[in-house]
Coordinates of C-alpha atoms in Angstrom, one line a residue:
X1 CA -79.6 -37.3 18.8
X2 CA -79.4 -39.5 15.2
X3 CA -81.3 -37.9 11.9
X4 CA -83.8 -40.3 12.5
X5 CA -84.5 -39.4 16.0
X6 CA -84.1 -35.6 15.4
X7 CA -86.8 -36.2 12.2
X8 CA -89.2 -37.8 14.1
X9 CA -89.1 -34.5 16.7
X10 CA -89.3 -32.9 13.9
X11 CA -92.6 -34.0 12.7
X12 CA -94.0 -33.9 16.2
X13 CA -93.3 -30.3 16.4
X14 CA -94.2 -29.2 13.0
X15 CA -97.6 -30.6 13.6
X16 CA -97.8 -28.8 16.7
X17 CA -97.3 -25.8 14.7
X18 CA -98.9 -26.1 11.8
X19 CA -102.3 -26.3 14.3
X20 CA -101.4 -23.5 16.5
X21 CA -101.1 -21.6 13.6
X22 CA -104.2 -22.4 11.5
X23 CA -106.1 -23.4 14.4
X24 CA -105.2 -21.1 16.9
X25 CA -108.2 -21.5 19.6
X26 CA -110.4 -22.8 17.4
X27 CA -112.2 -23.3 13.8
X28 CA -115.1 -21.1 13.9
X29 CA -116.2 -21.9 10.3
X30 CA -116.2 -25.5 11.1
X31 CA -118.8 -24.8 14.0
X32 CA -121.1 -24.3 11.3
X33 CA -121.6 -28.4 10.7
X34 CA -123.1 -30.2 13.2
X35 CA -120.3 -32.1 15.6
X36 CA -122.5 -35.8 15.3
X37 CA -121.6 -35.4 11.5
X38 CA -119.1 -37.4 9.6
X39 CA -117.7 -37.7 6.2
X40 CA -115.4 -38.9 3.8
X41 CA -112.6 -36.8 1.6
X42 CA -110.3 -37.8 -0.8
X43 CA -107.0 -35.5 -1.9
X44 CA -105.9 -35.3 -5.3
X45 CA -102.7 -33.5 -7.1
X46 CA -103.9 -31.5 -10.0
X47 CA -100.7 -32.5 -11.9
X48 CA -97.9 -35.4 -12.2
X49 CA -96.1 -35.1 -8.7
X50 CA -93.7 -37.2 -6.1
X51 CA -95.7 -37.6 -3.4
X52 CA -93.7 -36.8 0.1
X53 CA -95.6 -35.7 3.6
X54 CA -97.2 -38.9 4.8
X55 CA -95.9 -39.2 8.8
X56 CA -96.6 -35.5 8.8
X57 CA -99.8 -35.4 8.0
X58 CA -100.4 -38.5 10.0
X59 CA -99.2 -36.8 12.7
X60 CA -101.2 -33.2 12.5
X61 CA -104.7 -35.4 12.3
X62 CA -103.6 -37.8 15.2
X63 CA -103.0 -34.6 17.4
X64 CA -106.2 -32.8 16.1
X65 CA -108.5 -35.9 16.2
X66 CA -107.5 -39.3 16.3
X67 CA -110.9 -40.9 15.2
X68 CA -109.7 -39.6 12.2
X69 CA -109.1 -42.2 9.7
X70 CA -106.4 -42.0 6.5
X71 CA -105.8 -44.8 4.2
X72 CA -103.0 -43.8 1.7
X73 CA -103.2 -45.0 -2.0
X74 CA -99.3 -43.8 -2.4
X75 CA -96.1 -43.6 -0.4
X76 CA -93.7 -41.3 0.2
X77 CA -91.8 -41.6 -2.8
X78 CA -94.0 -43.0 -5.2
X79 CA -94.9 -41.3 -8.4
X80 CA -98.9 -39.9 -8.3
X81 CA -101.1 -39.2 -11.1
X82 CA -103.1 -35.9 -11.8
X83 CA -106.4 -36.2 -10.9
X84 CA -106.0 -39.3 -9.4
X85 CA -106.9 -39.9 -5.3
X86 CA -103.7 -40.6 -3.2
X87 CA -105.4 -40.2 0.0
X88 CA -108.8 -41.1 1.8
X89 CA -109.9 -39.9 5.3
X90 CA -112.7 -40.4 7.2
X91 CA -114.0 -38.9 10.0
X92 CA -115.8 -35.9 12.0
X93 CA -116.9 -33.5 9.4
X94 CA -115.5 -30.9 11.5
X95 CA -111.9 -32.4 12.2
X96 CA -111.8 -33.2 8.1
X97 CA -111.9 -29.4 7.5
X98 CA -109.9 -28.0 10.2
X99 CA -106.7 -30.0 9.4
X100 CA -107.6 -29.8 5.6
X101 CA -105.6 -27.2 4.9
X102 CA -102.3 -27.4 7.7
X103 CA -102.3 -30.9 5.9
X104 CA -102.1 -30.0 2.5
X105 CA -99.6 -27.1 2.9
X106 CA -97.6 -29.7 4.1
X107 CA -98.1 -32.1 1.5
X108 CA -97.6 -29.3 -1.3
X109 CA -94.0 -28.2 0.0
X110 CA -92.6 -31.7 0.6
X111 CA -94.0 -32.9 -2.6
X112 CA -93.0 -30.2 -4.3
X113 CA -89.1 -30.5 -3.3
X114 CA -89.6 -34.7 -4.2
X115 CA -90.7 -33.8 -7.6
X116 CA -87.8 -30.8 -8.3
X117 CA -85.8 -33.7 -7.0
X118 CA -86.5 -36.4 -8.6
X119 CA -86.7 -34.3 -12.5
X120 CA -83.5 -33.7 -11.7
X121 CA -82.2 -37.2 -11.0
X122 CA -83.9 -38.5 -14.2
X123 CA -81.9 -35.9 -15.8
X124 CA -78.1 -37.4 -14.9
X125 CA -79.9 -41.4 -14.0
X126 CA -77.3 -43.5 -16.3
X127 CA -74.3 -41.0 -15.3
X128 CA -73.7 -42.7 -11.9
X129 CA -73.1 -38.5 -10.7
X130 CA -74.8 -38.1 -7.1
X131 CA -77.1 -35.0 -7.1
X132 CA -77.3 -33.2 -3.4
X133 CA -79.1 -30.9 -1.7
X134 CA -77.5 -27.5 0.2
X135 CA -78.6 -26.2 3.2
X136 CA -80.3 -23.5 1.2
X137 CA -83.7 -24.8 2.7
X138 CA -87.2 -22.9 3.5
X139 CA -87.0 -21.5 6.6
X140 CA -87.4 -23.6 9.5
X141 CA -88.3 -26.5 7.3
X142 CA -84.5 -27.8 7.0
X143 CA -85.0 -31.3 8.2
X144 CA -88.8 -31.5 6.2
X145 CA -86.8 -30.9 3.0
X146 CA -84.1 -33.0 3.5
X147 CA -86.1 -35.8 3.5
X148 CA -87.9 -35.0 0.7
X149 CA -85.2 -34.1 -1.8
X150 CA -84.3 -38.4 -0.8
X151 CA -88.1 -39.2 -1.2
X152 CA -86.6 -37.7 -4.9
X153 CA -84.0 -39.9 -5.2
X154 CA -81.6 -37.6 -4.0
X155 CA -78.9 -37.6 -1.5
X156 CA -78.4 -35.3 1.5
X157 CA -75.5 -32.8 1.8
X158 CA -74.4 -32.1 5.5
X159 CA -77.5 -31.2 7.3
X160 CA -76.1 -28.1 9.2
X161 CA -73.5 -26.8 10.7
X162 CA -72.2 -29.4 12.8
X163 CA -72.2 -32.9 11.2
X164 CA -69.2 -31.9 8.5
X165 CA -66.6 -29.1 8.1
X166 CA -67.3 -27.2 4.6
X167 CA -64.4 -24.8 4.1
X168 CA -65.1 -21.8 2.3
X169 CA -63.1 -18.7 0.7
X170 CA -63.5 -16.4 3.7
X171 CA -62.7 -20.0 6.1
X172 CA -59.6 -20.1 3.8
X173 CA -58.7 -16.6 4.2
X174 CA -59.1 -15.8 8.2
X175 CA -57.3 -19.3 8.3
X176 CA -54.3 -18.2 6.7
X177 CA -54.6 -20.8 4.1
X178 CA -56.3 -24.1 2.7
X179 CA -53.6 -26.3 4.2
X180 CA -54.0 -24.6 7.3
X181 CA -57.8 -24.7 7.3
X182 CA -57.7 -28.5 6.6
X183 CA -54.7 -29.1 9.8
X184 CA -57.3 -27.0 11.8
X185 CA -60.2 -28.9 11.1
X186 CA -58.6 -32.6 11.8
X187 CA -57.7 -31.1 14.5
X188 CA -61.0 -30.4 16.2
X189 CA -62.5 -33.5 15.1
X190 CA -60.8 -36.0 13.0
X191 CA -63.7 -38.2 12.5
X192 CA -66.1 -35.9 10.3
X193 CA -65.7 -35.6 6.8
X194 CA -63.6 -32.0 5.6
X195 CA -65.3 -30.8 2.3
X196 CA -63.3 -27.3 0.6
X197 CA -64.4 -24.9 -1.4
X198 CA -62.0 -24.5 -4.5
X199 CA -62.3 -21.7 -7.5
X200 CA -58.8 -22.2 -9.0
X201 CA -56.7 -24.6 -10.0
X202 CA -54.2 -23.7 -7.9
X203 CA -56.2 -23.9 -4.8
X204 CA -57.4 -27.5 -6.3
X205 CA -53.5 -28.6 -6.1
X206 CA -53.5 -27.1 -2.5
X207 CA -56.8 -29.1 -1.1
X208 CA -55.3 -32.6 -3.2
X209 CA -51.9 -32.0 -1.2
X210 CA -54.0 -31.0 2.3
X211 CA -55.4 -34.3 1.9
X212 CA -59.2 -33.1 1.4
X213 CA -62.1 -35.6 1.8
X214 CA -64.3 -33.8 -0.6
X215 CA -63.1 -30.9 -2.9
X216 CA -66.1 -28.6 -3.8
X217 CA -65.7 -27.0 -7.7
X218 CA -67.4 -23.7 -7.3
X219 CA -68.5 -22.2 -11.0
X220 CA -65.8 -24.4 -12.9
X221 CA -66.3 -24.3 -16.6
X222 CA -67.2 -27.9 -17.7
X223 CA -63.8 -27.6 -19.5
X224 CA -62.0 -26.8 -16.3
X225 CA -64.4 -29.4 -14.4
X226 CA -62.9 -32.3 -16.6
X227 CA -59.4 -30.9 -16.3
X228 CA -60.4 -31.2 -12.4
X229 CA -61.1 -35.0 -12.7
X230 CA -57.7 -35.7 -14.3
X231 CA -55.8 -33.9 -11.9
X232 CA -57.6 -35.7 -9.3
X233 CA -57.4 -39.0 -10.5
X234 CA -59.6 -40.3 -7.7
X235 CA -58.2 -38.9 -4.2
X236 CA -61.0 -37.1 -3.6
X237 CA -64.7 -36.7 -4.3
X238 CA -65.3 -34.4 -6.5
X239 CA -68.4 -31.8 -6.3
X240 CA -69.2 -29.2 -8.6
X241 CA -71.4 -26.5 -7.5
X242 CA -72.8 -23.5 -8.7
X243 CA -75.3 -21.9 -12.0
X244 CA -76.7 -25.5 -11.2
X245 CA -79.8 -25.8 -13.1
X246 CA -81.5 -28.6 -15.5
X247 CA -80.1 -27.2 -18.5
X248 CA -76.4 -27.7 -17.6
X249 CA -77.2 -30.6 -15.3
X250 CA -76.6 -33.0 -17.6
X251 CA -73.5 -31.6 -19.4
X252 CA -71.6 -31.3 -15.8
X253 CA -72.6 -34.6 -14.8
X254 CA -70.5 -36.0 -18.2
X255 CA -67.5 -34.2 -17.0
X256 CA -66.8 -37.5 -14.3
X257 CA -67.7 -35.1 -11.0
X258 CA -68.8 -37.5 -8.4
X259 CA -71.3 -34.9 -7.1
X260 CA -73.3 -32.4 -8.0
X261 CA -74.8 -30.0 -5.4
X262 CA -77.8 -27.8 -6.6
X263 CA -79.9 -25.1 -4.1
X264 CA -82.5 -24.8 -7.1
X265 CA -83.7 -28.5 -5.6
X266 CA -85.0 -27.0 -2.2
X267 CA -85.5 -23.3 -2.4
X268 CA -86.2 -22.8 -6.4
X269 CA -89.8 -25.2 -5.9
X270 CA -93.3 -24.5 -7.1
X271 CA -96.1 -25.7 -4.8
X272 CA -97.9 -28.8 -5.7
X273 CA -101.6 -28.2 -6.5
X274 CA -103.4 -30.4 -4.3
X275 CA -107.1 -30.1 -3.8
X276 CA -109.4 -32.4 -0.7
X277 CA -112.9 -32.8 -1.4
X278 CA -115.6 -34.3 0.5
X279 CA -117.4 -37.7 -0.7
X280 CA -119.8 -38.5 1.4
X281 CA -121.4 -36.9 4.0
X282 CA -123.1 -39.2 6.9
X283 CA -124.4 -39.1 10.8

């Protein structure tokens, strides 16, 4: 299965669960309105945001009620204003309320990695640097995230644990060495990329001579990062990773890395504060 045919399985079944969660057998709060009654909502983000969710929320109010109409002001992507609508429904009263709130916890994770992302990317724009995401995701939200932090203008590292070798110390160490570790892992599959994990110079001069597709700088000093570019001179992409946050961004992205991998773009996010309110209510 391709990303784009395990993300769409993805959507489908975090719908599903979102639902059965919320839902369970049923809203009994929303019994309350009378089922002939419809209405309109509009959502808004309390604050500046990048707005990433849309097929999933599509998705939970085709499975909940499909007479349920959305007309999006934004795309995934696109930079929203506070206060201003990016989304109008229309519909039963009842189905409006019951999927509010599976749909906005949705909306306010995604859109919360997009905008980490993409106030990061601003940060290093003109630097031509490459900022990625780590598999230091939520919880069972791996794929969800993924696409957002590019909805950020972001790019994805390797998804999991299966679609690229990333060679770390204790790899390094039951391996018997880094040009062992590398010999081993063209050896089990010579067509994925083979990323290591380097903390010395030393082992930098090993992974250049193993032949390394990408050579990860783990907590490098920016002085030792730049040493790290000449010694390279362009064999391998260069990551550096570690303490990434937007205060250093910046400063390591002027050393010449080609990379720079930061967890603080999926797991260090603040929900965005999204609010749905009813417009107009009609039989």
């Amino acid at each position: 299965m391709d990303y784009q045919d395990a993300l769409a399985e993805e959507i489908r079944n975090s719908a599903a669960r979102l639902l059965a969660e919320d839902v369970g057998p049923g809203d009994i709060t929303a019994e309350l309105i009378p089922a002939t009654q419809r209405a309109k909502a509009r959502v808004i983000a309390r604050q500046d945001s990048v707005l990433c969710g849309m097929a999933w929320v599509n998705e939970l109010f085709r499975r909940l009620d499909a007479s349920v109409s959305l007309h999006w002001l934004a795309s995934d992507g696109d930079r929203i204003s506070a206060n201003e609508p990016f989304l109008l429904l229309e519909g039963p009263a009842r189905s409006l309320l019951t999927g509010e709130r599976a749909a906005l916890n949705l909306l306010q994770t995604l859109s919360a990695t997009a905008t980490q992302t993409r106030a990061f990317v601003d940060l290093v724009e003109d630097t031509g640097v490459r900022l990625l995401d780590t598999r230091k995701t939520l919880p069972g939200m791996r794929l969800a995230q993924k696409y957002a932090v590019t909805c950020g203008g972001g790019h994805n590292h390797r998804i999991g644990l299966y679609d690229a070798f990333l060679i770390k110390e204790n790899h390094i160490t039951a391996c018997g060495g880094i040009s062992a570790a590398i010999e081993e892992a063209r050896r089990i599959a010579r067509d994925l990329p083979v990323e290591i994990e380097v903390e010395t110079f030393d082992e930098l001069d090993s992974a250049l001579a193993a032949g390394a597709d990408v050579i990860m700088l783990d907590n490098f000093s920016l002085k030792d990062m730049r040493e790290a570019v000449k010694r390279n001179t362009g064999n391998a992409v260069l990551e550096a990773s570690g303490n990434v946050d937007a205060d250093r961004l910046r400063d390591i992205a002027e050393t010449g890395v080609d990379c720079i991998s930061s967890g603080a773009l999926t797991k260090n996010i603040t929900a965005i504060d999204l609010s749905m309110r009813l417009t107009d209510i009609f039989d």
